[in-house]
Amino acid sequence: MAEFDLIRQLPHSQEAEQALLGAVLLDPEKFNEIVFLKPEYFYEEQHQQIYTAMLEMYNTNRSIEIVNLVDTLTRLGLFNDGNAYKYIKLLCDTATDTLNAAECAEIIRDKAMLRALIEALRELSEEAYSEVGGADAIIAEAERRIFSIAENKFDLSFDRIRDVLRDNLSLLEQLSENPDLLSGVKTQFEGLDRVLVGLGKGDLVLVGARPGMGKTSFVMNIAANFAKATKEKVAVFSLEMSSEQLVNRMLASEALIDNNALRTGKMSTEEWKRIAAAASLLSETQIYIDDTPGINVNMMKAKLRRLKDVKLVIIDYLQLMQSERHTDNRVQEVAEMTRALKLLAKEFACPIILCSQLSRSNEARSDKRPMLSDLRDSGAIEQDADIVIFLYRNDYYSKEEDAASGEAIVAECLVAKNRHGPTGTVNLIWQGKNFRFYTPEEKYDHVG
């Protein structure tokens, strides 16, 4: 078997590579159909070099024909065996202008993916035999490598406006008949939903506040509200709290039980009944929690792929995430992470709510309400986010007695950026002892 593997050829199609390159020389317009190909997709080295030269010519608006191609190859130091012109002429002579370039390019890309998969599996096999890093680390790396290969696709097609309009008008008709069908994820905070009209598919929603302002409670309230109302899947990446701590908070919020009583277990019979009812209600939801510390975006992607059909993702919080590339420039790392999270939201077609700590800069101002400039580490956070929400409470700075006693107080929800509509301030009520936000008009009774 081992001897057979040594002589087995890697997947490739010399015929497809020759036919495609020759067809482009006959009709340079065909290059527009294959521009998604990368030089390394070609198996033969001379084909890689010829395609590299063609790509250079395409990018510099030079005509892709034999004389220019040979000149470009020479200038780039490629194909220097003296036979470049003869071989390129052979490609032209054997080519046909009726070739379907897109289909031929797909064959080449498919063979390249198979070779990449073989190489990845070979390296992973060696890592497994070495037993370095353990099984979990190797499995995670296997997922990352295979998903990376699978994502190596490119779609050259456009969405025609007629088709997009048809879908949009259909949605508008549904909304006109039933205004409750918002076009995105509802937070169930009425005033906030009026401003945002729901969180859209692919939206990166940033929730920023100073520590202790209630970010975690706010986003977990949204998670519970959405999961209870829709029965859809919600994924929560909790980098600060353990799953147990987070669920205890959710129980306190749902049952309206003082968190201190929940931590000590000293509760009345009535409170125990409320806890049981809250636990029963929450257990029926599809909320999935991952409390891996220092998780990175690729690990999140792998976990979300396994979960499938997630409709809302929550990350608490940005500054505790690890970058794929460790550098001395934290600003650059954060910029790369927020960009990757925006792409992740688009890939999974669901909103991602990302918590972020704010810098202390607002504390030097007389009006301590947060501004976009208070976002820590990077201006890229503001750029990549579709929606930016800040939480603010006067009591946080004035140390009012109501805050200390856990009584309900006013919390401001400041929509500082909204790519899809208006900004503004929505007042909520914060019940600190229950980790609960609600709108002033709402009267929450305990479950049960």
Coordinates of C-alpha atoms in Angstrom, one line a residue:
M1 CA 0.0 0.0 0.0
A2 CA 2.8 2.3 0.9
E3 CA 4.6 1.7 -2.4
F4 CA 1.4 2.4 -4.3
D5 CA 1.0 5.7 -2.5
L6 CA 4.6 6.7 -3.5
I7 CA 3.8 6.4 -7.2
R8 CA 0.2 7.6 -7.1
Q9 CA -0.2 11.0 -8.8
L10 CA -1.8 13.9 -7.1
P11 CA -5.1 15.0 -8.7
H12 CA -4.7 17.3 -11.7
S13 CA -5.8 17.8 -15.3
Q14 CA -3.0 18.8 -17.6
E15 CA -5.5 18.9 -20.5
A16 CA -7.8 21.4 -18.7
E17 CA -4.8 23.6 -17.7
Q18 CA -3.5 23.7 -21.3
A19 CA -6.9 24.2 -22.9
L20 CA -7.8 27.0 -20.5
L21 CA -4.5 29.0 -21.0
G22 CA -4.7 28.5 -24.8
A23 CA -8.3 29.6 -24.9
V24 CA -7.4 32.8 -23.0
L25 CA -4.7 33.6 -25.6
L26 CA -7.2 33.1 -28.4
D27 CA -9.9 35.2 -26.6
P28 CA -8.5 37.4 -23.8
E29 CA -12.0 38.3 -22.7
K30 CA -12.3 34.8 -21.3
F31 CA -9.9 35.9 -18.5
N32 CA -12.8 37.7 -16.9
E33 CA -14.5 34.4 -16.3
I34 CA -11.4 32.8 -14.6
V35 CA -9.9 35.7 -12.6
F36 CA -10.9 33.9 -9.4
L37 CA -8.2 31.3 -10.0
K38 CA -4.9 31.5 -8.1
P39 CA -1.6 30.5 -9.7
E40 CA -1.1 27.7 -7.2
Y41 CA -4.3 26.1 -8.4
F42 CA -2.4 25.0 -11.5
Y43 CA -0.5 21.7 -11.1
E44 CA 2.2 22.2 -13.7
E45 CA 4.9 24.8 -12.7
Q46 CA 5.0 26.3 -16.2
H47 CA 1.3 26.8 -16.1
Q48 CA 1.5 28.5 -12.8
Q49 CA 4.1 30.9 -14.3
I50 CA 2.1 31.6 -17.4
Y51 CA -1.1 32.3 -15.4
T52 CA 0.9 34.5 -13.0
A53 CA 2.1 36.6 -16.0
M54 CA -1.5 36.7 -17.4
L55 CA -2.7 37.9 -14.0
E56 CA 0.0 40.6 -14.0
M57 CA -1.1 41.7 -17.5
Y58 CA -4.8 41.7 -16.6
N59 CA -4.1 43.9 -13.5
T60 CA -2.1 46.4 -15.5
N61 CA -4.5 46.5 -18.5
R62 CA -2.0 45.0 -20.9
S63 CA -3.4 42.9 -23.8
I64 CA -3.0 39.2 -23.2
E65 CA -1.4 38.0 -26.4
I66 CA 1.7 35.9 -27.2
V67 CA 4.3 38.7 -27.6
N68 CA 3.2 40.6 -24.5
L69 CA 3.0 37.3 -22.5
V70 CA 6.6 36.2 -23.4
D71 CA 7.8 39.7 -22.5
T72 CA 6.0 39.7 -19.2
L73 CA 7.4 36.2 -18.4
T74 CA 10.9 37.4 -19.1
R75 CA 10.5 40.6 -17.1
L76 CA 9.2 38.6 -14.1
G77 CA 12.0 36.1 -14.4
L78 CA 9.6 33.2 -15.2
F79 CA 9.8 30.4 -17.7
N80 CA 13.5 31.1 -18.5
D81 CA 14.4 27.8 -20.3
G82 CA 14.3 29.4 -23.7
N83 CA 11.2 27.4 -24.8
A84 CA 8.6 29.9 -23.5
Y85 CA 7.5 31.1 -27.0
K86 CA 7.4 27.6 -28.4
Y87 CA 5.3 26.3 -25.6
I88 CA 2.9 29.2 -25.6
K89 CA 2.5 28.9 -29.4
L90 CA 1.7 25.2 -28.8
L91 CA -1.0 26.2 -26.3
C92 CA -2.6 28.4 -28.9
D93 CA -2.4 25.9 -31.7
T94 CA -4.2 23.2 -29.6
A95 CA -6.8 25.5 -28.1
T96 CA -10.3 26.2 -29.2
D97 CA -12.3 29.4 -28.9
T98 CA -15.4 27.5 -28.1
L99 CA -14.1 26.3 -24.8
N100 CA -16.3 27.0 -21.7
A101 CA -13.7 28.8 -19.7
A102 CA -15.7 28.8 -16.5
E103 CA -16.3 25.1 -16.5
C104 CA -12.6 24.4 -17.3
A105 CA -11.5 26.7 -14.4
E106 CA -13.8 24.9 -12.1
I107 CA -12.1 21.6 -13.0
I108 CA -8.7 23.2 -12.2
R109 CA -10.0 24.6 -8.9
D110 CA -11.6 21.3 -7.9
K111 CA -8.3 19.4 -8.5
A112 CA -6.4 22.0 -6.5
M113 CA -8.8 21.6 -3.6
L114 CA -8.3 17.8 -3.7
R115 CA -4.5 18.3 -3.6
A116 CA -4.8 20.8 -0.7
L117 CA -7.1 18.3 1.2
I118 CA -4.6 15.5 0.6
E119 CA -1.7 17.6 1.9
A120 CA -3.7 18.8 5.0
L121 CA -4.7 15.2 5.9
R122 CA -1.1 14.1 5.5
E123 CA 0.1 16.8 7.8
L124 CA -2.7 16.1 10.3
S125 CA -1.9 12.4 10.2
E126 CA 1.7 13.2 11.1
E127 CA 0.6 15.4 14.0
A128 CA -1.7 12.7 15.2
Y129 CA 1.1 10.1 15.2
S130 CA 3.4 12.6 17.0
E131 CA 0.7 13.0 19.8
V132 CA 1.9 16.6 20.3
G133 CA -0.8 18.9 21.5
G134 CA -3.4 16.3 22.2
A135 CA -6.5 15.1 20.3
D136 CA -8.7 18.2 20.9
A137 CA -6.0 20.5 19.5
I138 CA -5.5 18.3 16.4
I139 CA -9.2 18.0 15.8
A140 CA -9.6 21.8 16.0
E141 CA -6.8 22.3 13.6
A142 CA -8.3 19.7 11.2
E143 CA -11.6 21.6 11.2
R144 CA -9.8 24.9 10.6
R145 CA -7.8 23.5 7.7
I146 CA -10.7 21.7 6.0
F147 CA -13.1 24.6 6.4
S148 CA -10.4 26.9 5.0
I149 CA -10.1 24.7 1.9
A150 CA -13.9 24.5 1.6
E151 CA -14.2 28.3 1.7
N152 CA -11.8 28.7 -1.2
K153 CA -14.6 29.6 -3.6
F154 CA -15.5 32.6 -5.6
D155 CA -18.7 33.6 -7.3
L156 CA -18.5 35.7 -10.4
S157 CA -22.2 36.3 -10.7
F158 CA -24.1 39.5 -9.8
D159 CA -27.5 39.8 -8.2
R160 CA -29.8 41.4 -10.8
I161 CA -31.8 44.2 -9.3
R162 CA -35.1 42.8 -10.6
D163 CA -34.6 39.6 -8.5
V164 CA -33.6 41.6 -5.4
L165 CA -36.6 43.9 -5.8
R166 CA -38.9 40.9 -6.1
D167 CA -37.7 39.6 -2.7
N168 CA -37.8 43.0 -1.1
L169 CA -41.3 43.8 -2.2
S170 CA -42.5 40.4 -1.1
L171 CA -41.1 41.1 2.4
L172 CA -42.7 44.6 2.4
E173 CA -46.1 43.1 1.6
Q174 CA -45.7 40.7 4.5
L175 CA -44.8 43.6 6.8
S176 CA -47.7 45.7 5.7
E177 CA -50.1 42.8 6.5
N178 CA -48.4 42.0 9.8
P179 CA -46.3 44.9 11.3
D180 CA -45.0 42.5 14.0
L181 CA -43.0 40.7 11.4
L182 CA -39.9 42.9 11.7
S183 CA -37.2 42.2 9.1
G184 CA -34.7 41.1 11.7
V185 CA -34.1 39.8 15.2
K186 CA -36.3 41.6 17.8
T187 CA -34.7 42.5 21.1
Q188 CA -38.2 42.5 22.7
F189 CA -37.3 46.0 24.1
E190 CA -40.1 47.9 22.4
G191 CA -38.5 51.3 22.1
L192 CA -35.2 49.8 20.9
D193 CA -37.0 47.7 18.3
R194 CA -38.8 50.8 17.0
V195 CA -35.4 52.5 16.4
L196 CA -33.5 49.5 15.0
V197 CA -36.5 47.7 13.3
G198 CA -34.8 44.5 14.4
L199 CA -31.2 43.3 14.0
G200 CA -30.6 42.3 10.4
K201 CA -29.0 39.3 9.0
G202 CA -25.2 39.9 8.7
D203 CA -25.3 42.8 11.2
L204 CA -22.4 43.3 13.6
V205 CA -24.0 44.9 16.6
L206 CA -21.6 46.4 19.2
V207 CA -22.7 46.9 22.8
G208 CA -20.3 49.1 24.7
A209 CA -20.2 50.3 28.3
R210 CA -17.8 50.7 31.2
P211 CA -17.4 47.7 33.5
G212 CA -20.3 47.0 35.8
M213 CA -22.8 49.0 33.6
G214 CA -24.8 45.8 32.7
K215 CA -23.5 44.8 29.3
T216 CA -23.7 41.0 30.0
S217 CA -27.1 41.3 31.5
F218 CA -28.4 43.4 28.6
V219 CA -27.2 41.0 25.9
M220 CA -28.3 37.9 27.8
N221 CA -31.8 39.5 28.3
I222 CA -31.9 39.8 24.5
A223 CA -30.8 36.2 24.1
A224 CA -33.5 35.0 26.4
N225 CA -36.2 37.2 25.0
F226 CA -35.4 36.1 21.4
A227 CA -35.0 32.4 22.2
K228 CA -38.3 32.3 24.2
A229 CA -40.2 34.2 21.5
T230 CA -38.9 32.2 18.5
K231 CA -37.5 28.9 19.7
E232 CA -34.6 29.6 17.4
K233 CA -30.9 28.8 18.2
V234 CA -28.8 31.3 20.0
A235 CA -25.1 30.8 20.5
V236 CA -23.3 32.6 23.4
F237 CA -19.6 32.8 23.6
S238 CA -18.9 33.8 27.2
L239 CA -15.2 34.7 27.7
E240 CA -15.6 36.3 31.1
M241 CA -18.0 34.1 33.0
S242 CA -18.4 30.3 33.2
S243 CA -21.6 28.7 31.8
E244 CA -22.8 28.1 35.4
Q245 CA -22.4 31.7 36.4
L246 CA -24.2 32.9 33.3
V247 CA -27.1 30.5 33.7
N248 CA -27.4 31.5 37.4
R249 CA -27.8 35.1 36.2
M250 CA -30.4 34.1 33.7
L251 CA -32.3 32.2 36.4
A252 CA -32.3 35.3 38.7
S253 CA -33.5 37.4 35.8
E254 CA -36.2 35.1 34.7
A255 CA -37.5 34.2 38.2
L256 CA -37.0 37.8 39.5
I257 CA -35.0 36.4 42.4
D258 CA -32.3 38.3 44.2
N259 CA -29.0 37.0 43.0
N260 CA -27.5 36.8 46.5
A261 CA -30.3 34.5 47.5
L262 CA -29.7 32.3 44.5
R263 CA -26.0 32.1 45.3
T264 CA -26.6 31.1 48.9
G265 CA -29.6 28.9 48.3
K266 CA -31.5 30.7 51.1
M267 CA -34.9 31.1 49.5
S268 CA -38.5 30.7 50.5
T269 CA -40.8 28.0 49.2
E270 CA -42.4 30.5 46.9
E271 CA -39.0 31.5 45.5
W272 CA -38.0 27.9 44.9
K273 CA -41.2 27.5 42.9
R274 CA -40.3 30.5 40.8
I275 CA -36.8 29.1 40.2
A276 CA -38.2 25.8 39.1
A277 CA -40.6 27.5 36.7
A278 CA -37.9 29.7 35.3
A279 CA -35.6 26.7 34.9
S280 CA -38.3 24.8 33.1
L281 CA -39.0 27.7 30.7
L282 CA -35.3 28.3 29.9
S283 CA -34.6 24.6 29.4
E284 CA -37.1 24.7 26.5
T285 CA -35.1 27.4 24.7
Q286 CA -32.2 26.7 22.2
I287 CA -29.5 28.7 23.9
Y288 CA -26.1 27.2 23.6
I289 CA -23.2 28.5 25.7
D290 CA -19.5 28.2 25.1
D291 CA -17.2 29.5 27.9
T292 CA -13.8 28.7 26.3
P293 CA -11.4 31.3 27.6
G294 CA -9.4 33.3 25.0
I295 CA -11.3 31.8 22.0
N296 CA -10.5 33.2 18.6
V297 CA -12.7 33.8 15.5
N298 CA -11.7 30.6 13.7
M299 CA -12.6 28.5 16.7
M300 CA -16.0 30.3 16.9
K301 CA -16.6 29.6 13.2
A302 CA -15.9 25.9 13.7
K303 CA -18.3 25.7 16.7
L304 CA -21.0 27.5 14.8
R305 CA -20.7 25.2 11.8
R306 CA -21.3 22.3 14.1
L307 CA -24.3 23.9 15.7
K308 CA -26.0 24.8 12.4
D309 CA -28.9 27.2 11.7
V310 CA -27.9 29.7 14.4
K311 CA -30.1 32.8 14.3
L312 CA -28.3 35.0 16.8
V313 CA -24.7 35.0 18.1
I314 CA -23.5 36.8 21.3
I315 CA -19.9 37.4 22.2
D316 CA -18.9 38.7 25.7
Y317 CA -16.5 40.3 25.2
L318 CA -14.1 41.6 22.5
Q319 CA -11.1 42.5 24.6
L320 CA -10.9 38.9 26.0
M321 CA -10.7 37.3 22.5
Q322 CA -7.4 36.1 21.1
S323 CA -6.2 37.2 17.7
E324 CA -5.2 34.6 15.1
R325 CA -1.9 36.5 14.8
H326 CA -0.2 37.5 18.0
T327 CA 1.6 40.9 17.5
D328 CA 2.8 43.8 19.6
N329 CA 0.1 46.0 18.0
R330 CA -3.2 45.3 19.8
V331 CA -5.0 48.0 17.7
Q332 CA -4.2 46.0 14.6
E333 CA -5.2 42.7 16.3
V334 CA -8.6 44.2 17.3
A335 CA -9.1 45.6 13.8
E336 CA -8.5 42.2 12.3
M337 CA -10.9 40.5 14.8
T338 CA -13.8 42.9 14.3
R339 CA -13.4 42.6 10.5
A340 CA -13.4 38.8 10.8
L341 CA -16.5 39.0 13.0
K342 CA -18.3 41.1 10.5
L343 CA -17.5 38.6 7.8
L344 CA -18.7 35.8 10.1
A345 CA -22.0 37.5 10.6
K346 CA -22.4 37.7 6.8
E347 CA -21.4 34.1 6.3
F348 CA -23.9 32.8 8.8
A349 CA -26.6 35.3 7.8
C350 CA -27.4 36.3 11.4
P351 CA -26.7 39.2 13.7
I352 CA -23.7 39.0 16.0
I353 CA -23.9 41.0 19.2
L354 CA -20.4 41.9 20.4
C355 CA -19.8 43.3 23.8
S356 CA -16.9 45.8 24.3
Q357 CA -15.3 47.6 27.2
L358 CA -15.1 51.4 26.9
S359 CA -12.0 53.4 27.7
R360 CA -11.9 55.8 30.7
S361 CA -11.9 58.8 28.5
N362 CA -15.6 59.6 29.2
E363 CA -14.9 59.9 32.9
A364 CA -12.9 63.0 32.3
R365 CA -15.9 64.8 30.8
S366 CA -18.7 66.5 32.7
D367 CA -21.2 64.6 30.6
K368 CA -20.1 61.0 30.9
R369 CA -22.4 59.5 28.3
P370 CA -20.3 57.4 26.0
M371 CA -19.3 58.5 22.5
L372 CA -18.0 56.6 19.6
S373 CA -14.5 57.9 20.3
D374 CA -14.6 56.1 23.6
L375 CA -14.3 52.6 22.0
R376 CA -11.2 51.0 23.2
D377 CA -8.2 49.8 21.1
S378 CA -9.4 50.7 17.6
G379 CA -11.4 53.0 15.5
A380 CA -12.0 49.9 13.3
I381 CA -14.6 48.7 15.8
E382 CA -16.8 51.7 14.9
Q383 CA -16.1 51.2 11.2
D384 CA -17.0 47.5 11.1
A385 CA -20.0 47.7 13.3
D386 CA -23.4 48.2 11.6
I387 CA -25.0 49.2 14.9
V388 CA -23.3 50.7 18.0
I389 CA -25.2 50.7 21.3
F390 CA -23.9 52.3 24.5
L391 CA -25.3 51.7 28.0
Y392 CA -25.3 54.5 30.5
R393 CA -26.6 55.0 34.0
N394 CA -26.3 58.2 36.1
D395 CA -26.1 56.1 39.3
Y396 CA -22.9 54.5 38.1
Y397 CA -21.1 57.8 38.8
S398 CA -23.3 59.4 41.4
K399 CA -23.5 56.2 43.5
E400 CA -27.2 56.8 44.3
E401 CA -28.7 54.8 47.1
D402 CA -31.2 53.1 44.7
A403 CA -28.3 51.5 42.9
A404 CA -26.7 50.2 46.1
S405 CA -30.0 48.8 47.2
G406 CA -30.7 47.1 43.9
E407 CA -33.9 49.1 43.2
A408 CA -35.1 49.7 39.7
I409 CA -33.4 52.7 38.1
V410 CA -33.3 54.3 34.7
A411 CA -30.7 53.1 32.2
E412 CA -30.1 54.9 28.9
C413 CA -29.6 52.8 25.8
L414 CA -27.8 55.1 23.4
V415 CA -27.9 54.1 19.7
A416 CA -24.8 56.0 18.6
K417 CA -24.6 54.4 15.1
N418 CA -27.2 52.7 13.0
R419 CA -26.2 52.0 9.4
H420 CA -29.8 51.2 8.5
G421 CA -31.7 54.1 10.1
P422 CA -31.9 56.7 12.9
T423 CA -29.9 57.0 16.1
G424 CA -31.3 58.1 19.4
T425 CA -31.7 57.3 23.1
V426 CA -34.1 54.7 24.5
N427 CA -34.8 54.6 28.2
L428 CA -34.9 51.2 29.9
I429 CA -35.3 50.2 33.5
W430 CA -32.4 48.4 35.2
Q431 CA -33.2 46.0 38.0
G432 CA -29.7 45.2 39.2
K433 CA -30.4 42.6 41.8
N434 CA -32.2 40.5 39.1
F435 CA -29.8 41.3 36.2
R436 CA -32.9 42.5 34.3
F437 CA -33.6 45.3 31.8
Y438 CA -37.1 46.1 30.7
T439 CA -39.0 49.0 29.1
P440 CA -40.7 51.5 31.4
E441 CA -44.1 50.5 30.1
E442 CA -43.6 46.9 30.9
K443 CA -44.7 45.3 34.1
Y444 CA -42.8 42.1 34.7
D445 CA -44.3 39.5 36.9
H446 CA -42.3 36.5 38.0
V447 CA -42.9 33.3 36.0
G448 CA -45.0 30.5 37.4

